[in-house]
mmCIF file of C-alpha atoms and ligand atoms in Angstrom:
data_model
loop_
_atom_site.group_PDB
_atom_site.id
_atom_site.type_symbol
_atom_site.label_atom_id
_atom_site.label_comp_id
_atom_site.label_asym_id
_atom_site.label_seq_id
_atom_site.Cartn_x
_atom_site.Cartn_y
_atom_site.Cartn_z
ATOM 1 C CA UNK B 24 -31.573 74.973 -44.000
ATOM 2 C CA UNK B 25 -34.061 72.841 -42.436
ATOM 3 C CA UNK B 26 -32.136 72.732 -39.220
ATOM 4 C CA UNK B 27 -29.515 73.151 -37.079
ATOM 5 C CA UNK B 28 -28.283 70.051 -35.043
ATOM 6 C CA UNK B 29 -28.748 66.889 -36.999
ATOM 7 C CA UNK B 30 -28.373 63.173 -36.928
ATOM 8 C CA UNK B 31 -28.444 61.220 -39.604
ATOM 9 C CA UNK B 32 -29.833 57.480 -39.641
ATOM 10 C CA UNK B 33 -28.068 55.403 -42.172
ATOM 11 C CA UNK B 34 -24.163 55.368 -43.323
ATOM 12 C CA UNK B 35 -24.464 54.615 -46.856
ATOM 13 C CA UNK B 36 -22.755 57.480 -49.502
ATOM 14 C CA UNK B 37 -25.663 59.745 -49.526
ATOM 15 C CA UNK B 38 -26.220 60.287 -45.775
ATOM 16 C CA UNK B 39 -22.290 60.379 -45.360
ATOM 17 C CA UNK B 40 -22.089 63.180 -48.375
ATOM 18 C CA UNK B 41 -25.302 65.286 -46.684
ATOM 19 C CA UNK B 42 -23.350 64.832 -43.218
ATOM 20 C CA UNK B 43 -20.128 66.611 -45.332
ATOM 21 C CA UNK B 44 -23.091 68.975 -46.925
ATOM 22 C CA UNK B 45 -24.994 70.035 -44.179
ATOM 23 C CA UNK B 46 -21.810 70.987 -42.151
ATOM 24 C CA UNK B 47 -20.109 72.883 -44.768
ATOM 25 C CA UNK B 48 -23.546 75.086 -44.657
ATOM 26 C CA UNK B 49 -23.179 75.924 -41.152
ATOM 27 C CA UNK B 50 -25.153 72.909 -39.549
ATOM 28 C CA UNK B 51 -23.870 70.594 -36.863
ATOM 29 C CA UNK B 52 -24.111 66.749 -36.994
ATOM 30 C CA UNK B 53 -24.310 65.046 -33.889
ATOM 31 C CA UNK B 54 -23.571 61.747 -35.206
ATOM 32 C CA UNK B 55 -24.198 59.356 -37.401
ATOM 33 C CA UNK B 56 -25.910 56.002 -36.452
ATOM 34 C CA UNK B 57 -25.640 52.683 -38.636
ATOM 35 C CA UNK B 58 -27.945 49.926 -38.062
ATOM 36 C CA UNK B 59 -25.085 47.676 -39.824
ATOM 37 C CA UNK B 60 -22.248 46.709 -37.680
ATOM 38 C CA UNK B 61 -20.153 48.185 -41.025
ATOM 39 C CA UNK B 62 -20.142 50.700 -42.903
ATOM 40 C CA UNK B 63 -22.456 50.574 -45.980
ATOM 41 C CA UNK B 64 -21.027 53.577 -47.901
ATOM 42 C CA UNK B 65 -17.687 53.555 -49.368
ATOM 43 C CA UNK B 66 -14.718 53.987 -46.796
ATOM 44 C CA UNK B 67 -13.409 57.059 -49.450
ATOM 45 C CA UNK B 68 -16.552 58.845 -48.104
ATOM 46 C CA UNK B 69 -16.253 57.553 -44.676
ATOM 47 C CA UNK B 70 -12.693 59.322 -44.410
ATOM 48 C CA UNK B 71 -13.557 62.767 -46.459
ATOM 49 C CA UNK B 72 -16.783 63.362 -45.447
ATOM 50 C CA UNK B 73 -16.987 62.201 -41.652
ATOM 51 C CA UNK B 74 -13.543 61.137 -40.599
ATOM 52 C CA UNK B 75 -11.977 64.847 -42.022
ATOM 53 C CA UNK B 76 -15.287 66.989 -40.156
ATOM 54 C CA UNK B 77 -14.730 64.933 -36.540
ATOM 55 C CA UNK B 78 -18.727 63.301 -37.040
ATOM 56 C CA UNK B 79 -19.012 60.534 -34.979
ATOM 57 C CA UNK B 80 -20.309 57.084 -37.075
ATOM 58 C CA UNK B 81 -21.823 54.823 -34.342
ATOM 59 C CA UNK B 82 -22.007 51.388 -35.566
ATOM 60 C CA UNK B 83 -24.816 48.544 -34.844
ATOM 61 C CA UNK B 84 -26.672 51.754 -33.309
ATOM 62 C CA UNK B 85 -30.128 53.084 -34.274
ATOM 63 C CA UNK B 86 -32.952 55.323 -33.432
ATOM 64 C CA UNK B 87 -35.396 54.113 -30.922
ATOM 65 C CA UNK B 88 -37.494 57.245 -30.360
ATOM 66 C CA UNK B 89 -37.746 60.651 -31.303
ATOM 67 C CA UNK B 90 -38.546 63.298 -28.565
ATOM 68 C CA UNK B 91 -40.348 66.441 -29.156
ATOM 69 C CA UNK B 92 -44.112 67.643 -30.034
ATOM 70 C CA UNK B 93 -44.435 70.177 -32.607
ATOM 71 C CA UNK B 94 -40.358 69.761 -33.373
ATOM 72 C CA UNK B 95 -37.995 67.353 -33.039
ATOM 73 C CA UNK B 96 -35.759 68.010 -30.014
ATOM 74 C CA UNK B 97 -33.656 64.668 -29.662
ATOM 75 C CA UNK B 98 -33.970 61.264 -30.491
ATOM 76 C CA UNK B 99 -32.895 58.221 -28.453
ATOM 77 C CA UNK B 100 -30.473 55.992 -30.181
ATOM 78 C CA UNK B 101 -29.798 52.525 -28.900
ATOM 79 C CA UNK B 102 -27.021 49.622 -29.637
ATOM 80 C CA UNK B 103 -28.215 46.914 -31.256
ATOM 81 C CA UNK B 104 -27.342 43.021 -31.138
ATOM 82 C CA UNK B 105 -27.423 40.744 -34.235
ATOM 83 C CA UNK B 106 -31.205 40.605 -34.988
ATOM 84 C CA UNK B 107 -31.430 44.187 -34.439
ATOM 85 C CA UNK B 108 -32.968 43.982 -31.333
ATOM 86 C CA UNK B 109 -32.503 46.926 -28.866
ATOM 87 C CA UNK B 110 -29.049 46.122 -26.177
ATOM 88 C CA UNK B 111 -30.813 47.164 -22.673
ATOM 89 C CA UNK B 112 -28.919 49.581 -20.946
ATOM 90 C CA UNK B 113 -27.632 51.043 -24.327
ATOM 91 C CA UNK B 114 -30.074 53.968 -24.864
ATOM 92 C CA UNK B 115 -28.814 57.319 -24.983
ATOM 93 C CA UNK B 116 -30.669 61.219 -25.622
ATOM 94 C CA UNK B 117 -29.212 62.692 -28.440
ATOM 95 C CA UNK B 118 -30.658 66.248 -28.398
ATOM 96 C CA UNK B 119 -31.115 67.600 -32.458
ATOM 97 C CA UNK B 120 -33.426 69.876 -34.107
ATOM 98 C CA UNK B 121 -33.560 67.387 -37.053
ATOM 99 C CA UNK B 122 -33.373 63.978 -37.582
ATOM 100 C CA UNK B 123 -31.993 62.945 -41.567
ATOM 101 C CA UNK B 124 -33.016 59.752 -42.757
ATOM 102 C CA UNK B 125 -30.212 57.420 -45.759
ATOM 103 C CA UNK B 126 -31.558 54.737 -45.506
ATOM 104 C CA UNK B 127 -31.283 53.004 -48.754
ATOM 105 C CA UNK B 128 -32.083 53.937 -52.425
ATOM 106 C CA UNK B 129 -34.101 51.204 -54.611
ATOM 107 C CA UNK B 130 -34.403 51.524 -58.194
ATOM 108 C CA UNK B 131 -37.083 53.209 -59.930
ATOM 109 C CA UNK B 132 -39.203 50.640 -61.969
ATOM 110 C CA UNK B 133 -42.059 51.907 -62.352
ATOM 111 C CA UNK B 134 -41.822 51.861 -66.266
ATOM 112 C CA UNK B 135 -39.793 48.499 -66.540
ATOM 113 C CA UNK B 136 -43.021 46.812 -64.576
ATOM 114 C CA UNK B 137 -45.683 48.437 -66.613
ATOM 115 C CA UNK B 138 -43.627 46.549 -69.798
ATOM 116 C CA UNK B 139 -43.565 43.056 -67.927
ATOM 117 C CA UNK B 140 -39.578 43.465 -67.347
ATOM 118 C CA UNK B 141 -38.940 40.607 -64.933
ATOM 119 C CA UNK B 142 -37.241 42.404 -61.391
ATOM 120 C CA UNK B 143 -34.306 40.813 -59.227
ATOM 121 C CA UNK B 144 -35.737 40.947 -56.216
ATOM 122 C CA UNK B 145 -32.381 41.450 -54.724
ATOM 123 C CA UNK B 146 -31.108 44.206 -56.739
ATOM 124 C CA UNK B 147 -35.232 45.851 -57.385
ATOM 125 C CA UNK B 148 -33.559 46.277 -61.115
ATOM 126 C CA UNK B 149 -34.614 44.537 -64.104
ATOM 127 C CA UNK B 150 -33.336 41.281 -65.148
ATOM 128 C CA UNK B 151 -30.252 41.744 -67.303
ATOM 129 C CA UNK B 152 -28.027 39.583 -69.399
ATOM 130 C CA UNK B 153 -24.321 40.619 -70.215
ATOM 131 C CA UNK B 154 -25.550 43.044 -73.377
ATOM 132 C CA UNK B 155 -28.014 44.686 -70.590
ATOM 133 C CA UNK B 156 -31.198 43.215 -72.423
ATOM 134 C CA UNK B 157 -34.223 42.323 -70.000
ATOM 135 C CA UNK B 158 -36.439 39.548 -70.447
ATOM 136 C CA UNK B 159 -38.821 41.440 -72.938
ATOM 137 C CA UNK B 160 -36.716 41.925 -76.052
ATOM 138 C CA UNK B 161 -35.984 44.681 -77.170
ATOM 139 C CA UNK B 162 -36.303 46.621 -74.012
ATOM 140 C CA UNK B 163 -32.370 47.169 -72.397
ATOM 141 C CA UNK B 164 -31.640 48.550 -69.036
ATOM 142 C CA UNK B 165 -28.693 49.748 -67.739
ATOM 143 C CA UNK B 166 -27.311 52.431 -64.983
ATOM 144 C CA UNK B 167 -28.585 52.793 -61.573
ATOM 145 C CA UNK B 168 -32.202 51.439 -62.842
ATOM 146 C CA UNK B 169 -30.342 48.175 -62.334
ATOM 147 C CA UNK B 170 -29.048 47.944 -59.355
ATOM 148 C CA UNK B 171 -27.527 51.148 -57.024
ATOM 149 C CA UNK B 172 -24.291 52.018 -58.362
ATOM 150 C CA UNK B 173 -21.250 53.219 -56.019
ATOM 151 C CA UNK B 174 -19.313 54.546 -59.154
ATOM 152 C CA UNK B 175 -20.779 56.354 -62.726
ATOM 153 C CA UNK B 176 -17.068 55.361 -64.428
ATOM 154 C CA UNK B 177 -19.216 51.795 -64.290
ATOM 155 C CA UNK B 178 -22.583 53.371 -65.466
ATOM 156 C CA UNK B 179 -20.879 54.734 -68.197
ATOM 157 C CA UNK B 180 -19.405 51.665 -69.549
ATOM 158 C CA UNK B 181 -22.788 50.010 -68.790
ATOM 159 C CA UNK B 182 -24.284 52.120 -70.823
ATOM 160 C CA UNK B 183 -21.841 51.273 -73.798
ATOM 161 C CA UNK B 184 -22.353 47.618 -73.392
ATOM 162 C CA UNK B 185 -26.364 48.376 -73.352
ATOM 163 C CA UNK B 186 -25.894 50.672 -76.283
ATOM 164 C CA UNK B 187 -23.633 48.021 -78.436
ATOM 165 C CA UNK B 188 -26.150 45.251 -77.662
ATOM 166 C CA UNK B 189 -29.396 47.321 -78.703
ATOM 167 C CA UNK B 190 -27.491 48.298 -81.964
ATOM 168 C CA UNK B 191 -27.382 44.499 -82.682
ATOM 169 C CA UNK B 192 -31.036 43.737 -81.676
ATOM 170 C CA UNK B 193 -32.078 46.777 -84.146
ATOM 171 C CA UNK B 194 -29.948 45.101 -86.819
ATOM 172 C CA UNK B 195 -31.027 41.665 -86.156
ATOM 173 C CA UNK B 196 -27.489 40.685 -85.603
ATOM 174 C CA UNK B 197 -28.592 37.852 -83.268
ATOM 175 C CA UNK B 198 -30.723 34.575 -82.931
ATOM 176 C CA UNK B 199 -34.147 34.751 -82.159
ATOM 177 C CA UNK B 200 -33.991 32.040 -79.582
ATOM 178 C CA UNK B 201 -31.874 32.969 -76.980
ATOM 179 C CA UNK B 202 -29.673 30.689 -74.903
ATOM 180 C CA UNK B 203 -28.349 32.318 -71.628
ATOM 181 C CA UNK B 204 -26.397 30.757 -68.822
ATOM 182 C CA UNK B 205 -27.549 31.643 -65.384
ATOM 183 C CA UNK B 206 -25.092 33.473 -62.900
ATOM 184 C CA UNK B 207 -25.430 31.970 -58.962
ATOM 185 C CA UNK B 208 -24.773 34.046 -56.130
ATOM 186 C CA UNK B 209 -22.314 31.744 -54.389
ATOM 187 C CA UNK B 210 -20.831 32.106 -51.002
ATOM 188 C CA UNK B 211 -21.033 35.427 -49.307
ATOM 189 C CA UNK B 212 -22.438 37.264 -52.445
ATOM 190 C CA UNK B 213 -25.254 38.926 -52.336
ATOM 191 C CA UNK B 214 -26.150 39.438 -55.832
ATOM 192 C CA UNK B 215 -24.416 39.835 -59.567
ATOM 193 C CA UNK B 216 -24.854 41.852 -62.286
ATOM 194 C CA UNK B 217 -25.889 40.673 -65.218
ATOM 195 C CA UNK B 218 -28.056 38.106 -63.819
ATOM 196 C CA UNK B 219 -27.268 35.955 -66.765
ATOM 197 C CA UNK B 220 -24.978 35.318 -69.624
ATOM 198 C CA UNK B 221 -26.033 35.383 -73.334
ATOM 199 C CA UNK B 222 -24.025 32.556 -75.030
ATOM 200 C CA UNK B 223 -24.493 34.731 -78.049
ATOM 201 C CA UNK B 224 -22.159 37.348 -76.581
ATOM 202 C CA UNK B 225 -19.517 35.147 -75.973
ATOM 203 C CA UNK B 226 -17.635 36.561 -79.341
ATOM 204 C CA UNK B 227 -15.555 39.278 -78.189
ATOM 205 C CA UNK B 228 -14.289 41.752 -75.635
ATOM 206 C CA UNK B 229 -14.102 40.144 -71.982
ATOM 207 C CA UNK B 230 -17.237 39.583 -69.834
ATOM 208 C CA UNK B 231 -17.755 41.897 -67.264
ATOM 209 C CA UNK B 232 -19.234 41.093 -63.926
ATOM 210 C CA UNK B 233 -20.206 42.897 -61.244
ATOM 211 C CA UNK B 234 -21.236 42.075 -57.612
ATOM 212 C CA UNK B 235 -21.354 43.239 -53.991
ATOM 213 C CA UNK B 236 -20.745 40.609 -50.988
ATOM 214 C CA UNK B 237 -23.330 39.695 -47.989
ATOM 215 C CA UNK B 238 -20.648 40.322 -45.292
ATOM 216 C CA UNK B 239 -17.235 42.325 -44.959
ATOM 217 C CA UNK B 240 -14.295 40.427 -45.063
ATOM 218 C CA UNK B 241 -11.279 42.536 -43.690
ATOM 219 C CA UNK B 242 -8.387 40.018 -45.028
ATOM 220 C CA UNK B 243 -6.854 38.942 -48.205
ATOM 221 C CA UNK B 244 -10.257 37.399 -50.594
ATOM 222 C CA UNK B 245 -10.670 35.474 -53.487
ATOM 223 C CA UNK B 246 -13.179 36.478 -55.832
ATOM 224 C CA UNK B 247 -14.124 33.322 -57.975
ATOM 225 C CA UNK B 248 -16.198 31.977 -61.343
ATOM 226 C CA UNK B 249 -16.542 28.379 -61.244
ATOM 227 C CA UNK B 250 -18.963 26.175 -63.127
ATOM 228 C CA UNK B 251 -19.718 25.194 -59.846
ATOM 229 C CA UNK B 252 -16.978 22.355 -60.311
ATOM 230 C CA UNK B 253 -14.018 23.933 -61.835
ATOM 231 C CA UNK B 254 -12.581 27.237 -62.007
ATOM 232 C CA UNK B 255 -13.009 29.517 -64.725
ATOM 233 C CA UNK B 256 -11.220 32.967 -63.853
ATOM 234 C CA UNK B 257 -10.500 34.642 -60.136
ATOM 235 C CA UNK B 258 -8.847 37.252 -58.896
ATOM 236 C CA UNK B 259 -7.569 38.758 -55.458
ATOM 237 C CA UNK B 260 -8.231 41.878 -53.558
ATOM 238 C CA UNK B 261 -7.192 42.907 -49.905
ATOM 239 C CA UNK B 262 -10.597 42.994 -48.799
ATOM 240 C CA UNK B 263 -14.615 42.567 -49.731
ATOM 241 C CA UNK B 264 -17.245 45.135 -48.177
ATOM 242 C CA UNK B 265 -20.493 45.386 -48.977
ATOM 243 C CA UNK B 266 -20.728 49.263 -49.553
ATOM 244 C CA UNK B 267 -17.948 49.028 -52.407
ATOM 245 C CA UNK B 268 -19.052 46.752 -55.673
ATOM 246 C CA UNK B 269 -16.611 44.530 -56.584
ATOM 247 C CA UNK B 270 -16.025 44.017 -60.856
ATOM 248 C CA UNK B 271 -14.655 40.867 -61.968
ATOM 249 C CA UNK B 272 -13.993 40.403 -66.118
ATOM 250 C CA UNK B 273 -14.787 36.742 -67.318
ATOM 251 C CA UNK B 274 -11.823 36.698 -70.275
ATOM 252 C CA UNK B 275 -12.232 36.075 -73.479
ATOM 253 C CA UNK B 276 -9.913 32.752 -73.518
ATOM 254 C CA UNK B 277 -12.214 31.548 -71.037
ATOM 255 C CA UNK B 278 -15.255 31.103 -73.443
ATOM 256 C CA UNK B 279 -14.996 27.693 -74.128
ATOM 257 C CA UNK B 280 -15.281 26.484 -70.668
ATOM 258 C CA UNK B 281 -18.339 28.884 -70.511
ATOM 259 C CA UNK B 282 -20.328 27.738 -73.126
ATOM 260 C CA UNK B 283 -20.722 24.145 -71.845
ATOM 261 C CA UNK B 284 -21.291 25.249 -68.467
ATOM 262 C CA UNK B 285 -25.034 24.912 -66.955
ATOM 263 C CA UNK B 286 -24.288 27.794 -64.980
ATOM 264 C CA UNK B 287 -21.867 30.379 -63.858
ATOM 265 C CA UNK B 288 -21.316 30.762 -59.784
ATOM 266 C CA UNK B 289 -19.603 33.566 -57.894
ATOM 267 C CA UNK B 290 -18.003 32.647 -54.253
ATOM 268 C CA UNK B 291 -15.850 35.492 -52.478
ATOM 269 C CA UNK B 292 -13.938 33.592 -49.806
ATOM 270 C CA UNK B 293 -10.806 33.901 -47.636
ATOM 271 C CA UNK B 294 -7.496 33.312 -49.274
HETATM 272 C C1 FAD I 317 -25.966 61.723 -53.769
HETATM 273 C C2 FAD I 317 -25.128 60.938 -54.742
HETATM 274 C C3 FAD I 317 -23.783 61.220 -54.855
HETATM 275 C C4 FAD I 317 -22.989 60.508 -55.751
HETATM 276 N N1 FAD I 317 -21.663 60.834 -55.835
HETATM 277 C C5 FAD I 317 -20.895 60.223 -56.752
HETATM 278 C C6 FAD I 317 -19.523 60.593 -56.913
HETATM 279 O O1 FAD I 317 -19.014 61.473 -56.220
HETATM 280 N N2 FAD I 317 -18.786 59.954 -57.851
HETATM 281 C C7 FAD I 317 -19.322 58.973 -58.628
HETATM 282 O O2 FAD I 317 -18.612 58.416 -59.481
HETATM 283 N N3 FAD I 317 -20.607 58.599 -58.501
HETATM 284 C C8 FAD I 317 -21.414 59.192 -57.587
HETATM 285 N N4 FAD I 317 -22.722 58.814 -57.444
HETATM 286 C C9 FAD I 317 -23.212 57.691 -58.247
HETATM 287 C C10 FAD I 317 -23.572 58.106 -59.691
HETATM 288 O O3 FAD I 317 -23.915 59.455 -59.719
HETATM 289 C C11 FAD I 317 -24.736 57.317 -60.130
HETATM 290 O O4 FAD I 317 -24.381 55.977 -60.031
HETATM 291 C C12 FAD I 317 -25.065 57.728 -61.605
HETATM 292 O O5 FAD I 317 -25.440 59.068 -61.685
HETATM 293 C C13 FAD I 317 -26.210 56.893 -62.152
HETATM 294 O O6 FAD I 317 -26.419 57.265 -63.497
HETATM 295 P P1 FAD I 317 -27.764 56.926 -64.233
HETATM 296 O O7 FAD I 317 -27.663 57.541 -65.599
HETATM 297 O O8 FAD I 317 -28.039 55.473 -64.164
HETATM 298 O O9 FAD I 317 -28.921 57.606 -63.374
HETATM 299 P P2 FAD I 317 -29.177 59.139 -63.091
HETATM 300 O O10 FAD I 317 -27.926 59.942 -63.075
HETATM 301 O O11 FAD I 317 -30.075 59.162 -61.909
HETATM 302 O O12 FAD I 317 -29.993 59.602 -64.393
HETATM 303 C C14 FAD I 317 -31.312 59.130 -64.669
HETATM 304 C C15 FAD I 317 -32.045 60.208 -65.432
HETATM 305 O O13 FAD I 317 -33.264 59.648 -65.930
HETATM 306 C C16 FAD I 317 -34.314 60.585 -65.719
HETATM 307 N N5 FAD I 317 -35.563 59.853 -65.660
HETATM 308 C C17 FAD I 317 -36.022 59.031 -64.677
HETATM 309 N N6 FAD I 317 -37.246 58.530 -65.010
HETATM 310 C C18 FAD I 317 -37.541 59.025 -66.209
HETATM 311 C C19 FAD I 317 -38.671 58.878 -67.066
HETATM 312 N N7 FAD I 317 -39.713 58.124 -66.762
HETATM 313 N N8 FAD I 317 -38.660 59.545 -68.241
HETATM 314 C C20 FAD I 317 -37.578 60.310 -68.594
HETATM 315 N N9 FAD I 317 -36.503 60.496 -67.820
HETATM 316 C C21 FAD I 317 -36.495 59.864 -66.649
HETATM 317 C C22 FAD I 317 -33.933 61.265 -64.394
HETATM 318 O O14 FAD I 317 -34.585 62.492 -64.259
HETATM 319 C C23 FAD I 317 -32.414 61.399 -64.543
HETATM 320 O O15 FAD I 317 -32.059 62.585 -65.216
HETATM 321 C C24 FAD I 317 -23.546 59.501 -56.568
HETATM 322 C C25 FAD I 317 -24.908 59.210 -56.455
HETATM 323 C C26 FAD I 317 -25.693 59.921 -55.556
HETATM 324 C C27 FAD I 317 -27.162 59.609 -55.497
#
């Protein structure tokens, strides 16, 4: 154990799931201090691993200091306004023995830059089309080197979609010149997966998309494809939060009104 009494900095799955962790093994967690003023984990882990062990989750909080020489022995934390600036009056001594930074997990690329993949720089993943191929053919990409998955159900189909797709390029089942429809991040979404549509793939099975929003909405949402004119498919949910990706199909009866569109855009408003 590398301490005692922690805090943890960030309320995304992994910190919430070390908070669970570290208390099972004996630890204590002070608390657990967002940045955000929501959550940016799922609310399932929000509920079974902080809610069900009594850790506090301060929102729009953060650390402002960290007291102690050769260990730590608190940290400050602070409220924060809008543009993350320090609330005077807010600061508070949290006394800990360790201090446990989440604070966000980027893709590894490393690789897909050395082979002159083109990167989102939203998602820090490659590039993808619907069949999970980047821009350098030949070279696919799917899973969490795409963008930071909440759920491996959806890295496992991705990874039958990538599969199917690399199966065709080894057979040559497909044009050389490639025509792909762009995908725009409409209102409140931050970014979609696949970046693009291959009009190629527009043969069979339904198109699946996959996207997380900019800011929670707590009511009844539409989540919508348009050709940035007319609807193409949408579907309701009782809420959009950016910690949970949202997966919207583009059906197959749909593919007409796809092919002639210029683009593809995603809005996820009120309903
Ligand atoms: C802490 C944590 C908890 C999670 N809990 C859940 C959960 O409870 N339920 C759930 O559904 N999902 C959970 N997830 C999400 C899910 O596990 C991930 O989305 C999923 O594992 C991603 O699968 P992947 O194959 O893309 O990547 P990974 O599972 O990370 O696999 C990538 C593999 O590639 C290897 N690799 C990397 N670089 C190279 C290289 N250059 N050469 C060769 N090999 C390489 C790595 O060593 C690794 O084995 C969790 C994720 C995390 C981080």
């Amino acid at each position: 154990m590398p301490g005692r009494n922690f805090v943890i900095l960030g309320s995304g799955d992994i910190g919430m799931i070390m908070a669970r962790r570290l208390t099972l093994e004996g630890a204590k967690v002070e608390q657990v201090l967002e940045v955000m003023p929501y959550l940016t984990g799922l609310t399932r882990n929000y509920v079974q691993c902080l809610m069900d062990f009594g850790i506090p989750l301060h929102l729009s909080h953060t650390v402002n200091r960290i007291i102690g020489n050769r260990r730590v022995e608190a940290v400050e934390s602070v409220q924060v306004d809008e543009r993350w600036q320090p609330v005077p009056g807010t600061a508070r001594i949290v006394p800990c023995d360790t201090l446990l930074l989440s604070v966000g997990l980027i893709p590894e690329n490393e690789l897909s830059r050395k082979a002159g993949v083109k990167i989102d720089p939203i998602t820090a993943g490659p590039w993808v089309d619907d069949g999970f191929e980047t821009n350098v053919p030949g070279v696919f990409a799917a899973g969490n080197v795409v963008h930071v998955y909440d759920l491996v159900d959806w890295v496992t189909e991705a990874g039958y979609a990538a599969g199917k797709s690399a199966a065709r390029f080894a057979l040559r089942e497909r044009e050389k010149e490639r025509r792909h429809i762009p995908m725009i991040a409409g209102q409140n979404v931050r970014y979609i997966v696949p970046q693009e549509i291959d009009k190629e793939n527009l043969k069979d099975g339904d198109i699946r998309l996959q996207l997380r929003v900019t800011q929670p909405l707590e009511e009844l949402v539409w989540i919508e494809v348009s050709d940035g004119e007319n609807s193409i498919t949408r579907k309701g949910a009782p809420y959009a939060r950016p910690g949970e990706i949202i997966t919207l199909s583009i059906p197959q009866r749909a593919y007409d009104q796809v092919a002639k569109a210029g683009q593809l855009r995603v809005d996820v408003t009120k309903r």
